[in-house]
Coordinates of C-alpha atoms in Angstrom, one line a residue:
M18 CA 34.1 -1.2 -19.7
S19 CA 35.3 -0.7 -23.1
Y20 CA 34.0 2.1 -24.3
D21 CA 32.4 2.6 -27.9
Y22 CA 32.2 6.4 -29.0
S23 CA 30.6 5.6 -32.3
E24 CA 27.8 3.3 -30.6
N25 CA 25.5 6.1 -29.0
I26 CA 26.7 9.6 -30.1
L27 CA 24.6 10.3 -32.2
V28 CA 21.6 9.2 -29.9
Q29 CA 23.1 11.2 -27.4
E30 CA 23.6 14.5 -29.2
S31 CA 20.3 14.5 -30.3
A32 CA 18.7 14.1 -26.7
G33 CA 21.2 16.3 -25.9
H34 CA 20.2 18.7 -27.9
L35 CA 16.3 18.5 -27.1
L36 CA 16.8 18.6 -23.3
E37 CA 18.8 21.8 -23.9
D38 CA 17.1 24.1 -26.9
E39 CA 13.3 22.7 -26.3
L40 CA 13.3 21.9 -22.5
G41 CA 15.2 24.6 -21.2
W42 CA 17.7 21.8 -19.2
R43 CA 21.8 23.3 -18.7
V44 CA 23.5 20.3 -20.7
E45 CA 27.5 19.7 -20.1
L46 CA 30.0 17.1 -21.4
A47 CA 31.6 15.8 -18.5
Y48 CA 34.4 13.2 -20.6
N49 CA 37.6 14.7 -20.4
T50 CA 36.5 18.3 -19.8
E51 CA 35.7 18.0 -15.9
V52 CA 37.5 19.6 -13.0
L53 CA 37.4 18.1 -9.9
G54 CA 37.5 20.2 -6.3
E55 CA 34.9 22.1 -4.8
T56 CA 35.8 25.0 -7.4
G57 CA 35.9 22.6 -10.1
T58 CA 33.1 22.1 -12.8
F59 CA 30.5 20.5 -10.8
G60 CA 32.4 20.7 -7.4
R61 CA 32.9 17.0 -6.7
K62 CA 35.7 16.2 -4.8
S63 CA 36.1 12.7 -6.6
Y64 CA 34.7 10.5 -9.2
K65 CA 32.8 8.5 -6.5
E66 CA 30.3 11.4 -5.6
I67 CA 26.9 11.2 -7.3
L68 CA 25.2 14.0 -5.4
L69 CA 26.6 17.6 -6.3
V70 CA 26.6 18.9 -2.9
K71 CA 28.1 22.4 -4.8
Y72 CA 24.0 23.0 -6.4
L73 CA 22.3 21.3 -3.4
K74 CA 24.0 24.0 -0.8
E75 CA 22.6 26.7 -2.9
A76 CA 19.3 25.4 -3.6
L77 CA 18.9 24.5 0.2
L78 CA 19.9 28.2 1.7
K79 CA 17.3 29.7 -1.0
L80 CA 14.6 27.4 -0.4
N81 CA 15.2 27.5 3.5
P82 CA 16.3 30.9 4.2
W83 CA 16.2 30.0 8.2
L84 CA 19.0 27.3 7.8
T85 CA 22.3 28.6 9.6
P86 CA 25.5 27.2 8.3
A87 CA 25.5 24.3 11.1
L88 CA 22.3 23.3 10.2
L89 CA 22.7 23.2 6.6
E90 CA 25.6 20.6 7.2
D91 CA 23.4 18.4 9.2
A92 CA 21.1 18.7 6.3
I93 CA 23.8 17.6 3.5
K94 CA 24.5 15.0 6.3
T95 CA 21.3 13.7 6.7
F96 CA 20.6 13.6 3.1
E97 CA 23.7 11.8 2.0
S98 CA 23.8 9.0 5.0
H99 CA 22.1 5.8 5.1
M100 CA 22.5 2.7 7.4
S101 CA 24.7 0.3 6.1
S102 CA 22.6 -2.7 6.1
A103 CA 19.8 -1.1 4.1
S104 CA 18.8 -2.4 0.5
L105 CA 19.2 0.0 -2.5
T106 CA 15.6 0.2 -2.6
Q107 CA 15.2 0.8 1.2
I108 CA 18.1 3.7 0.7
N109 CA 15.7 4.9 -2.3
E110 CA 12.9 5.2 -1.0
E111 CA 14.0 7.1 2.1
K112 CA 15.8 9.1 -0.2
Y113 CA 12.3 9.7 -2.2
R114 CA 10.9 10.6 1.3
H115 CA 13.3 13.8 1.6
I116 CA 13.4 14.7 -1.6
R117 CA 9.6 15.1 -2.0
D118 CA 8.6 16.0 1.7
G119 CA 12.1 17.6 2.9
I120 CA 14.8 17.0 5.0
P121 CA 14.3 16.3 8.8
V122 CA 16.9 19.1 10.6
K123 CA 16.5 19.5 14.4
V124 CA 16.3 22.8 15.4
K125 CA 16.8 24.3 18.8
K126 CA 14.5 27.1 19.6
P127 CA 15.1 30.0 22.1
N128 CA 13.7 28.4 24.9
G129 CA 16.2 25.2 24.7
Q130 CA 13.5 23.3 23.1
I131 CA 14.3 21.2 20.0
E132 CA 11.9 20.9 17.1
E133 CA 12.0 19.3 13.8
K134 CA 11.6 21.1 10.6
K135 CA 11.7 20.1 7.2
A136 CA 14.3 21.7 4.9
I137 CA 13.0 22.0 1.3
V138 CA 15.2 20.6 -1.0
I139 CA 13.0 21.0 -4.5
D140 CA 10.4 24.0 -4.8
F141 CA 7.1 21.8 -6.0
T142 CA 5.3 25.4 -6.6
N143 CA 7.6 27.2 -8.8
T144 CA 9.4 25.3 -11.8
E145 CA 11.6 27.9 -13.0
N146 CA 12.7 28.5 -9.0
N147 CA 15.2 25.3 -9.6
D148 CA 18.3 24.1 -11.4
F149 CA 17.7 21.7 -14.0
L150 CA 21.5 20.2 -15.4
A151 CA 21.8 17.5 -17.8
I152 CA 25.6 15.7 -17.8
K153 CA 27.1 13.7 -20.4
E154 CA 29.6 10.9 -20.3
M155 CA 30.0 11.9 -16.6
K156 CA 32.7 9.5 -15.0
I157 CA 31.8 7.6 -11.9
H158 CA 33.8 5.2 -9.7
G159 CA 32.9 2.2 -7.7
D160 CA 34.8 0.8 -5.1
L161 CA 36.3 -1.6 -7.5
Y162 CA 35.2 -0.1 -10.9
R163 CA 34.8 2.9 -13.1
R164 CA 31.9 3.5 -15.3
R165 CA 31.0 6.1 -17.9
T166 CA 27.1 7.0 -18.3
D167 CA 25.7 8.5 -20.8
I168 CA 23.3 11.0 -19.3
V169 CA 22.3 11.6 -16.2
G170 CA 19.6 14.2 -14.9
F171 CA 20.3 16.5 -11.8
V172 CA 17.9 18.8 -10.2
N173 CA 19.1 21.2 -7.6
G174 CA 22.2 18.3 -7.7
I175 CA 20.2 15.8 -7.1
P176 CA 20.5 12.9 -9.7
L177 CA 17.1 12.0 -10.6
L178 CA 17.6 10.7 -13.9
F179 CA 19.5 8.1 -15.9
I180 CA 19.5 7.5 -19.4
E181 CA 21.0 4.6 -21.0
L182 CA 21.4 4.9 -25.0
K183 CA 22.2 2.7 -27.7
K184 CA 22.9 3.1 -31.4
N185 CA 19.3 2.8 -33.9
S186 CA 20.5 -1.2 -34.5
V187 CA 20.8 -2.8 -31.1
D188 CA 17.6 -4.0 -29.8
V189 CA 16.6 -1.3 -26.6
Q190 CA 16.5 -4.4 -24.1
N191 CA 20.4 -4.6 -24.6
A192 CA 20.3 -1.0 -22.6
Y193 CA 19.1 -3.1 -19.3
T194 CA 20.9 -5.9 -19.9
D195 CA 24.6 -4.9 -21.0
N196 CA 24.4 -1.8 -19.0
Y197 CA 22.1 -1.0 -16.6
T198 CA 22.2 -4.4 -14.5
D199 CA 26.0 -3.8 -15.0
Y200 CA 25.7 -0.7 -13.3
L201 CA 23.3 -1.6 -10.6
D202 CA 26.6 -4.2 -9.3
T203 CA 29.2 -1.8 -9.8
I204 CA 28.1 1.7 -9.2
P205 CA 25.1 1.4 -7.6
H206 CA 25.5 4.7 -5.4
L207 CA 24.1 6.3 -8.6
F208 CA 21.0 4.9 -7.8
Y209 CA 20.1 6.4 -4.6
Y210 CA 18.4 9.2 -5.1
N211 CA 17.2 8.2 -8.8
A212 CA 13.8 8.2 -9.6
F213 CA 13.3 7.8 -13.6
L214 CA 15.1 5.0 -15.0
M215 CA 15.5 5.8 -19.0
L216 CA 16.0 3.3 -22.0
S217 CA 16.5 3.9 -25.5
N218 CA 18.0 3.6 -29.1
G219 CA 16.7 6.7 -30.4
T220 CA 13.5 4.9 -32.6
E221 CA 12.1 3.0 -29.0
A222 CA 12.2 4.0 -25.4
K223 CA 11.2 2.3 -22.4
V224 CA 10.5 4.5 -18.5
G225 CA 10.8 2.5 -15.1
T226 CA 12.0 2.6 -11.8
L227 CA 14.7 1.2 -9.3
G228 CA 14.2 -2.7 -9.2
S229 CA 11.7 -2.9 -12.3
K230 CA 12.6 -6.3 -14.2
Y231 CA 12.5 -5.4 -18.0
E232 CA 9.2 -6.4 -18.6
F233 CA 8.2 -3.9 -16.2
F234 CA 9.8 -0.8 -18.1
H235 CA 7.0 0.9 -20.2
E236 CA 7.2 2.9 -22.9
W237 CA 5.3 7.2 -23.0
K238 CA 4.2 7.5 -26.4
R239 CA 1.7 10.2 -25.7
L240 CA 1.7 14.0 -24.8
S241 CA -2.1 14.0 -24.8
E242 CA -4.6 11.4 -25.1
Q243 CA -5.7 12.7 -28.5
E244 CA -1.8 12.3 -30.4
E245 CA -1.0 9.1 -32.1
G246 CA 1.4 6.8 -30.2
N247 CA 4.7 7.0 -30.6
V248 CA 7.3 5.5 -29.1
A249 CA 10.6 7.6 -30.3
L250 CA 13.1 8.7 -27.2
E251 CA 12.2 12.4 -28.3
T252 CA 8.6 11.8 -27.1
M253 CA 9.7 10.3 -23.8
L254 CA 11.9 13.6 -23.2
R255 CA 8.9 15.8 -24.3
G256 CA 6.6 14.0 -22.3
I257 CA 8.8 13.5 -18.6
C258 CA 11.9 15.7 -19.2
K259 CA 9.4 19.1 -19.8
K260 CA 10.3 20.7 -16.8
D261 CA 6.3 21.1 -14.7
N262 CA 6.3 17.8 -16.2
F263 CA 8.8 15.9 -14.5
L264 CA 8.2 17.9 -10.8
D265 CA 4.9 16.8 -11.7
L266 CA 5.7 12.8 -12.1
L267 CA 8.4 13.2 -9.6
E268 CA 5.8 14.5 -6.1
N269 CA 2.5 12.8 -7.4
F270 CA 3.0 10.1 -9.6
I271 CA 6.2 7.8 -7.9
L272 CA 4.8 5.3 -4.9
F273 CA 6.3 2.5 -3.0
D274 CA 3.7 -0.4 -2.7
H275 CA 4.5 -2.4 0.4
S276 CA 2.3 -5.1 -0.3
D277 CA 2.9 -8.9 0.7
G278 CA 5.8 -8.0 2.6
K279 CA 8.1 -6.6 -0.3
T280 CA 8.7 -2.7 -1.7
V281 CA 8.1 -2.2 -5.0
K282 CA 8.8 1.1 -6.8
I283 CA 5.8 2.1 -9.4
L284 CA 5.7 5.3 -11.7
A285 CA 2.6 5.8 -13.0
R286 CA 1.9 4.8 -16.8
N287 CA 1.7 6.9 -19.6
H288 CA -2.2 6.7 -19.7
Q289 CA -2.6 7.0 -15.9
Y290 CA -0.5 10.4 -15.9
L291 CA -2.4 11.5 -18.4
G292 CA -6.0 10.4 -17.5
V293 CA -5.4 11.5 -13.3
N294 CA -4.3 14.9 -14.5
E295 CA -7.6 15.2 -16.7
A296 CA -10.0 14.2 -14.1
V297 CA -8.0 16.8 -11.7
K298 CA -9.1 19.2 -14.1
A299 CA -12.6 17.8 -14.1
Y300 CA -13.0 18.9 -10.3
E301 CA -11.9 22.1 -11.3
A302 CA -15.0 22.8 -13.6
R303 CA -17.3 21.0 -11.1
K304 CA -19.5 23.6 -10.2
L305 CA -20.5 23.9 -13.6
N306 CA -21.4 20.3 -13.9
N307 CA -23.6 20.0 -10.9
G308 CA -21.2 18.3 -9.2
K309 CA -20.9 15.7 -11.6
L310 CA -16.8 15.0 -12.5
G311 CA -17.8 12.3 -15.2
L312 CA -16.6 8.9 -15.7
F313 CA -12.9 7.3 -16.0
W314 CA -12.9 4.4 -18.3
H315 CA -9.8 3.2 -18.2
T316 CA -9.9 -1.1 -19.7
Q317 CA -9.5 -3.8 -17.1
G318 CA -5.8 -4.7 -17.0
S319 CA -4.6 -0.9 -17.3
G320 CA -4.0 0.0 -13.6
K321 CA -7.5 1.5 -12.8
S322 CA -6.8 0.6 -9.3
L323 CA -3.7 2.5 -9.0
S324 CA -5.2 5.4 -11.1
M325 CA -7.5 5.8 -8.0
V326 CA -4.9 6.0 -5.8
F327 CA -2.8 8.6 -7.8
Y328 CA -6.3 10.4 -8.0
A329 CA -6.9 10.4 -4.2
H330 CA -3.4 11.5 -3.7
L331 CA -3.9 14.6 -5.6
L332 CA -7.1 15.8 -4.8
Q333 CA -5.4 16.5 -1.4
E334 CA -3.6 18.8 -3.1
A335 CA -6.3 20.0 -5.2
L336 CA -9.2 20.5 -1.8
D337 CA -8.7 21.9 1.4
S338 CA -8.5 19.0 3.3
P339 CA -11.2 16.7 1.6
T340 CA -12.8 13.6 2.7
I341 CA -12.7 11.0 0.0
V342 CA -15.2 8.3 -0.5
V343 CA -14.7 5.1 -2.3
M344 CA -17.4 3.1 -3.0
T345 CA -17.6 -0.2 -4.6
D346 CA -20.8 -2.3 -5.3
R347 CA -19.0 -5.7 -4.2
I348 CA -17.4 -6.8 -0.7
D349 CA -14.6 -8.4 -2.1
L350 CA -14.0 -5.7 -4.8
D351 CA -14.1 -2.8 -1.3
D352 CA -11.6 -5.2 0.1
Q353 CA -9.1 -5.8 -2.8
L354 CA -9.2 -1.6 -3.1
Y355 CA -8.8 -1.1 0.3
A356 CA -5.9 -3.3 0.5
Q357 CA -4.2 -1.3 -2.6
F358 CA -5.1 1.7 -0.9
S359 CA -3.7 0.9 2.3
Q360 CA -0.4 -0.4 0.9
C361 CA 0.2 3.0 -0.1
A362 CA -0.8 4.7 3.2
D363 CA 2.5 6.2 3.1
F364 CA 1.8 8.3 -0.3
L365 CA -1.6 9.3 0.9
R366 CA -0.4 10.4 3.9
Q367 CA -3.2 8.9 5.7
T368 CA -4.3 5.4 6.4
P369 CA -7.8 4.9 4.6
V370 CA -10.5 3.3 6.9
Q371 CA -12.8 0.6 6.1
A372 CA -16.6 1.0 6.8
E373 CA -17.8 -2.1 8.7
S374 CA -21.1 -1.9 8.5
K375 CA -24.3 0.7 8.1
E376 CA -23.7 1.8 11.7
N377 CA -19.8 2.3 11.2
L378 CA -20.4 4.4 8.4
K379 CA -22.4 6.6 9.8
A380 CA -20.2 7.0 12.6
L381 CA -16.9 7.7 9.8
L382 CA -19.0 10.7 8.1
D383 CA -21.2 12.6 10.8
G384 CA -19.2 15.3 12.1
R385 CA -16.7 14.9 10.4
N386 CA -15.0 17.9 9.3
A387 CA -12.2 17.0 7.3
N388 CA -9.7 14.4 5.8
G389 CA -10.2 10.7 5.4
I390 CA -10.3 8.2 2.7
I391 CA -13.7 5.7 3.9
F392 CA -14.0 2.7 1.7
T393 CA -17.6 1.3 1.8
T394 CA -20.1 -0.5 -0.6
M395 CA -23.0 1.3 -1.7
F396 CA -25.4 -0.7 0.1
K397 CA -24.1 0.9 3.5
F398 CA -26.0 3.9 2.9
E399 CA -30.2 3.1 3.7
R400 CA -33.2 4.7 2.4
G401 CA -34.5 7.6 4.3
E402 CA -31.6 8.5 6.1
K403 CA -31.1 12.6 7.4
A404 CA -28.0 13.8 5.0
L405 CA -24.5 12.1 6.6
S406 CA -22.2 15.1 6.0
E407 CA -23.8 18.7 3.9
R408 CA -19.9 19.6 3.3
R409 CA -19.1 20.3 -0.3
N410 CA -15.3 18.9 -0.3
I411 CA -16.7 15.6 -0.1
V412 CA -15.8 13.3 -3.3
V413 CA -17.2 9.7 -3.8
M414 CA -15.0 7.4 -6.2
A415 CA -17.3 4.9 -7.6
D416 CA -15.7 1.7 -8.3
E417 CA -17.2 0.0 -11.6
A418 CA -19.7 2.5 -12.1
H419 CA -21.5 0.5 -15.1
R420 CA -23.1 -1.4 -12.1
G421 CA -26.1 -0.7 -10.7
Q422 CA -24.8 3.0 -8.8
Y423 CA -27.5 4.9 -10.6
G424 CA -31.4 5.7 -10.6
F425 CA -32.6 8.6 -9.2
D426 CA -36.4 8.1 -9.9
E427 CA -38.7 5.9 -7.7
K428 CA -39.9 2.8 -8.8
I429 CA -43.0 0.8 -8.4
V430 CA -42.1 -2.9 -7.8
V431 CA -44.6 -6.0 -7.3
S432 CA -43.4 -9.4 -5.7
E433 CA -44.5 -12.1 -3.8
N434 CA -44.5 -12.2 -0.3
K435 CA -44.1 -15.4 2.0
N436 CA -47.9 -16.2 1.7
G437 CA -47.5 -16.4 -2.2
E438 CA -49.5 -12.9 -2.2
K439 CA -48.5 -10.4 -4.6
E440 CA -47.8 -6.8 -3.1
A441 CA -46.1 -3.7 -4.6
R442 CA -43.5 -1.6 -3.1
T443 CA -41.3 2.0 -3.5
V444 CA -38.0 1.3 -4.9
I445 CA -35.5 4.2 -5.0
G446 CA -32.8 4.1 -7.1
N447 CA -28.9 3.8 -5.8
A448 CA -28.1 7.1 -7.0
R449 CA -30.9 8.9 -5.1
V450 CA -30.3 7.1 -1.9
I451 CA -26.4 7.7 -1.9
H452 CA -26.9 11.5 -3.1
D453 CA -29.6 11.9 0.2
A454 CA -26.7 10.9 2.8
L455 CA -24.2 13.2 0.8
P456 CA -26.2 15.8 -1.2
N457 CA -23.0 18.6 -1.8
A458 CA -20.9 15.7 -2.6
T459 CA -18.8 15.6 -6.1
F460 CA -19.3 11.8 -7.6
I461 CA -16.6 10.6 -10.4
G462 CA -17.2 7.2 -12.0
F463 CA -14.3 4.6 -12.6
T464 CA -15.1 1.8 -15.0
G465 CA -12.9 -0.6 -16.7
T466 CA -16.1 -1.1 -19.4
P467 CA -17.2 0.9 -21.7
I468 CA -20.7 2.4 -20.9
S469 CA -23.4 2.1 -23.9
A470 CA -24.3 5.4 -25.9
K471 CA -27.9 4.8 -24.8
D472 CA -27.0 4.3 -21.2
R473 CA -28.4 7.4 -19.2
N474 CA -28.4 6.0 -16.1
T475 CA -24.6 6.3 -15.3
R476 CA -24.1 9.4 -17.5
E477 CA -26.9 11.2 -15.7
V478 CA -24.9 10.4 -11.8
F479 CA -21.4 10.6 -13.1
G480 CA -21.5 13.1 -16.3
D481 CA -19.6 12.3 -19.6
Y482 CA -16.6 10.7 -20.2
I483 CA -13.1 12.4 -18.5
D484 CA -11.0 10.2 -20.1
V485 CA -10.6 7.3 -22.4
Y486 CA -8.4 4.6 -22.5
D487 CA -9.5 1.7 -24.6
M488 CA -8.6 -1.9 -25.3
T489 CA -7.2 -0.9 -28.5
Q490 CA -4.8 1.7 -26.9
A491 CA -3.6 -0.6 -24.3
V492 CA -3.1 -3.8 -26.6
E493 CA -0.6 -0.9 -28.6
D494 CA 1.0 0.4 -25.4
G495 CA 1.9 -3.5 -24.0
A496 CA -0.7 -2.3 -20.5
T497 CA -2.8 -5.4 -21.6
R498 CA -2.6 -8.7 -23.5
P499 CA -4.6 -8.9 -26.3
V500 CA -7.8 -11.0 -26.5
Y501 CA -9.6 -12.6 -29.0
Y502 CA -13.0 -13.8 -29.3
E503 CA -15.7 -14.7 -31.4
S504 CA -19.3 -14.6 -30.4
R505 CA -21.3 -18.2 -30.5
V506 CA -24.2 -19.1 -29.4
V507 CA -24.8 -22.6 -27.1
H508 CA -28.2 -23.6 -27.6
L509 CA -29.2 -25.0 -24.0
K510 CA -32.6 -26.0 -24.8
L511 CA -34.1 -24.2 -22.0
D512 CA -37.5 -23.4 -22.0
E513 CA -39.4 -20.5 -21.5
N514 CA -40.3 -20.5 -18.0
T515 CA -36.5 -21.3 -17.5
L516 CA -35.6 -17.6 -19.5
T517 CA -38.6 -16.0 -17.8
L518 CA -37.2 -16.9 -14.4
I519 CA -33.9 -15.9 -15.3
D520 CA -34.9 -12.5 -16.5
S521 CA -36.9 -12.1 -13.1
T522 CA -34.2 -12.8 -11.0
Y523 CA -32.2 -10.2 -12.3
D524 CA -34.9 -7.5 -12.6
I525 CA -34.8 -8.1 -8.6
L526 CA -31.1 -8.1 -7.4
E527 CA -30.9 -4.9 -9.7
Q528 CA -33.1 -3.2 -7.0
Q529 CA -32.0 -2.1 -3.9
S530 CA -31.5 -4.9 -1.5
D531 CA -33.4 -5.6 1.5
A532 CA -33.9 -8.7 4.0
Q533 CA -37.2 -9.7 1.9
T534 CA -35.8 -9.0 -1.3
I535 CA -32.3 -10.9 0.0
E536 CA -34.4 -13.9 0.7
K537 CA -36.6 -13.9 -2.6
S538 CA -33.1 -14.1 -4.7
K539 CA -31.5 -17.0 -2.6
K540 CA -34.9 -19.0 -3.1
M541 CA -34.7 -18.6 -7.1
L542 CA -31.0 -18.8 -7.4
G543 CA -31.9 -21.9 -5.9
Q544 CA -34.0 -22.8 -8.5
M545 CA -31.6 -21.4 -11.3
E546 CA -28.9 -23.8 -9.8
S547 CA -31.2 -26.8 -10.6
V548 CA -31.9 -25.4 -14.2
L549 CA -29.0 -24.5 -14.9
G550 CA -27.1 -27.6 -13.6
A551 CA -29.5 -30.2 -14.9
D552 CA -27.8 -32.8 -16.7
S553 CA -29.2 -31.7 -20.1
T554 CA -28.1 -28.5 -19.5
I555 CA -24.7 -29.6 -18.6
A556 CA -24.6 -32.4 -21.6
S557 CA -25.1 -29.5 -24.3
L558 CA -22.8 -27.1 -23.0
C559 CA -20.1 -30.1 -22.9
D560 CA -21.0 -31.1 -26.3
D561 CA -20.3 -28.1 -28.0
I562 CA -17.5 -26.8 -26.1
V563 CA -15.2 -30.6 -27.1
N564 CA -16.5 -30.6 -30.4
H565 CA -16.0 -27.1 -31.1
Y566 CA -12.3 -27.4 -30.0
E567 CA -11.5 -30.7 -31.6
K568 CA -13.1 -30.0 -35.0
Y569 CA -12.1 -26.1 -35.1
R570 CA -9.2 -25.4 -32.6
A571 CA -7.2 -28.0 -32.0
N572 CA -4.7 -27.4 -34.7
L573 CA -5.0 -23.6 -34.8
L574 CA -4.5 -22.6 -30.7
T575 CA -2.1 -23.1 -28.5
G576 CA -2.3 -22.0 -24.6
K577 CA -5.0 -22.3 -22.0
A578 CA -8.9 -21.7 -22.2
M579 CA -11.4 -21.6 -18.9
I580 CA -14.7 -22.5 -18.6
V581 CA -16.4 -20.1 -16.0
A582 CA -19.2 -22.3 -13.9
Y583 CA -22.4 -20.8 -12.5
S584 CA -21.6 -22.4 -9.2
R585 CA -18.9 -25.1 -7.7
P586 CA -21.4 -28.0 -7.7
I587 CA -21.9 -27.1 -11.7
A588 CA -18.2 -26.9 -12.2
M589 CA -17.7 -30.5 -11.0
K590 CA -20.6 -31.7 -12.9
I591 CA -18.8 -29.5 -16.2
Y592 CA -15.5 -31.6 -15.3
R593 CA -16.9 -35.0 -14.4
R594 CA -19.0 -34.9 -18.1
I595 CA -16.0 -33.6 -20.3
L596 CA -14.0 -36.7 -18.5
E597 CA -17.1 -39.5 -19.5
M598 CA -16.5 -37.5 -23.2
R599 CA -12.4 -38.2 -23.2
P600 CA -11.3 -40.4 -20.9
D601 CA -8.0 -39.9 -21.8
W602 CA -8.0 -36.1 -20.8
T603 CA -7.3 -36.6 -17.2
E604 CA -4.3 -34.6 -17.7
K605 CA -5.6 -31.7 -19.9
I606 CA -8.5 -30.2 -17.7
G607 CA -8.5 -29.6 -14.1
V608 CA -11.2 -27.9 -12.2
V609 CA -10.1 -24.5 -10.0
M610 CA -12.1 -23.4 -7.2
T611 CA -12.3 -22.7 -3.2
G612 CA -12.8 -25.4 -1.0
S613 CA -14.6 -26.4 2.3
N614 CA -14.9 -28.6 4.7
N615 CA -18.3 -29.2 4.0
D616 CA -17.7 -30.6 0.7
P617 CA -18.7 -33.6 -0.8
E618 CA -15.3 -36.3 -0.4
E619 CA -15.8 -37.3 -3.9
W620 CA -14.5 -33.7 -4.6

């Protein structure tokens, strides 16, 4: 490829000065100055080499004094080799394990037995015990092509950072489409060990991981949650390439997700990195807050589930063999979150388990002395039980903490029995039941919904906010698509008895569930189905929707709209009513719902 010296030299110089003068990296210019050979500038024997063995050997010997010359060569050979049939992502995942956990080396013991030890390549506990080197304009040759990169960053000789730069007048996406994708084709070995891919034109900057499409590269706009957003390359370099941050991100905020038979490499977004580290600080101060870590509010769509995975990983570093209980208030949410954690089992260094019943939850907790990531719904905890565990290194991570996962006080609830007679019973809030079962546990709440300032219950259980990433920030960062809405009231012509029925139904559902309550709620929900599905109600709703659309929205907005129905039969009623009103809308509207063998044939 031809190289235009004026294209990015100013941006490159600026980045190089920041890395060297402020962030403490050694910065070297390779083009026309590099001398090849073991005693040359970087110890490379040829331009094909991307691993700086000279520095890698120094690090291995310093960090692993037990390595003999023969074992040192074995470690380097293992680190350099890979299966010829492996994909680039598979190679990268294998090398990442070596970087994070150490290179496996077979050592012969005095008694003749062979044991496997790990040769550490990076000192994650002592940042200054590592060598940070950035090389500008480095020549790299492939089998058929020759390329020159803008900046490649090495730690202990390992090429972990790739920076592609453009001049200010060029869209930053061009760095992806014109250069990065070309390098993937022509010099793919450059990315065997890569952790961070940065693209910038100076005023804009994006960071991503190997295998990511451009739309999944994201900005790094803040050095703390209190700062205003700034997408400049300087902010990204300060946020990611500060040595402590670089190693923290490398060790604790990169994972490989294996969902649906595909491998996806994930780097935490800016808000996830900042928020999770704030939550770790909150754990360190837990004794001052009586075991209440606080609330982690990251708005819907911003990756809250992955933030929980990153946090669970870091807790294992902060605690001595902790047991983590991940608690939800719905079975489907429990399944969803459990699946996410299971796909990241390697990153978590253990396989999560899901409590199948109240008895299974008891068995998983009772007598356990260490470790474990256990998933459960809050209804698997029972009132009046003896403590399942009195250990202090148990952390309960409650998802959707704003919904019903609170209440320490006893309440008197009056309801009707099967004979229609009124009877009173004592109900204890969910929080008290769970705290009685795990009296010395530490609690943290995760939510995508802001907690009302008047909501004392949720704060009583979890404490105040640890970190806030609201919708405004998420939209500004591109983490969440903007949502436009207006408040509207549709007059469904419901009478007072109907409104009272609805209120009482939800009052009961809010309380601790038991067999009698469930049967009662089923009966009342059946009544609500008939009320909300009445022909007059459906007609009022559909008339309002269609009229509002045609008069005020048809010529203003494009895209899709969704009507969320109370049930499947009501969804079919709404669909049919709208088609009665507008028969020519057969290609405009449709029903999306689960099916069943028992569904009416006309559905």
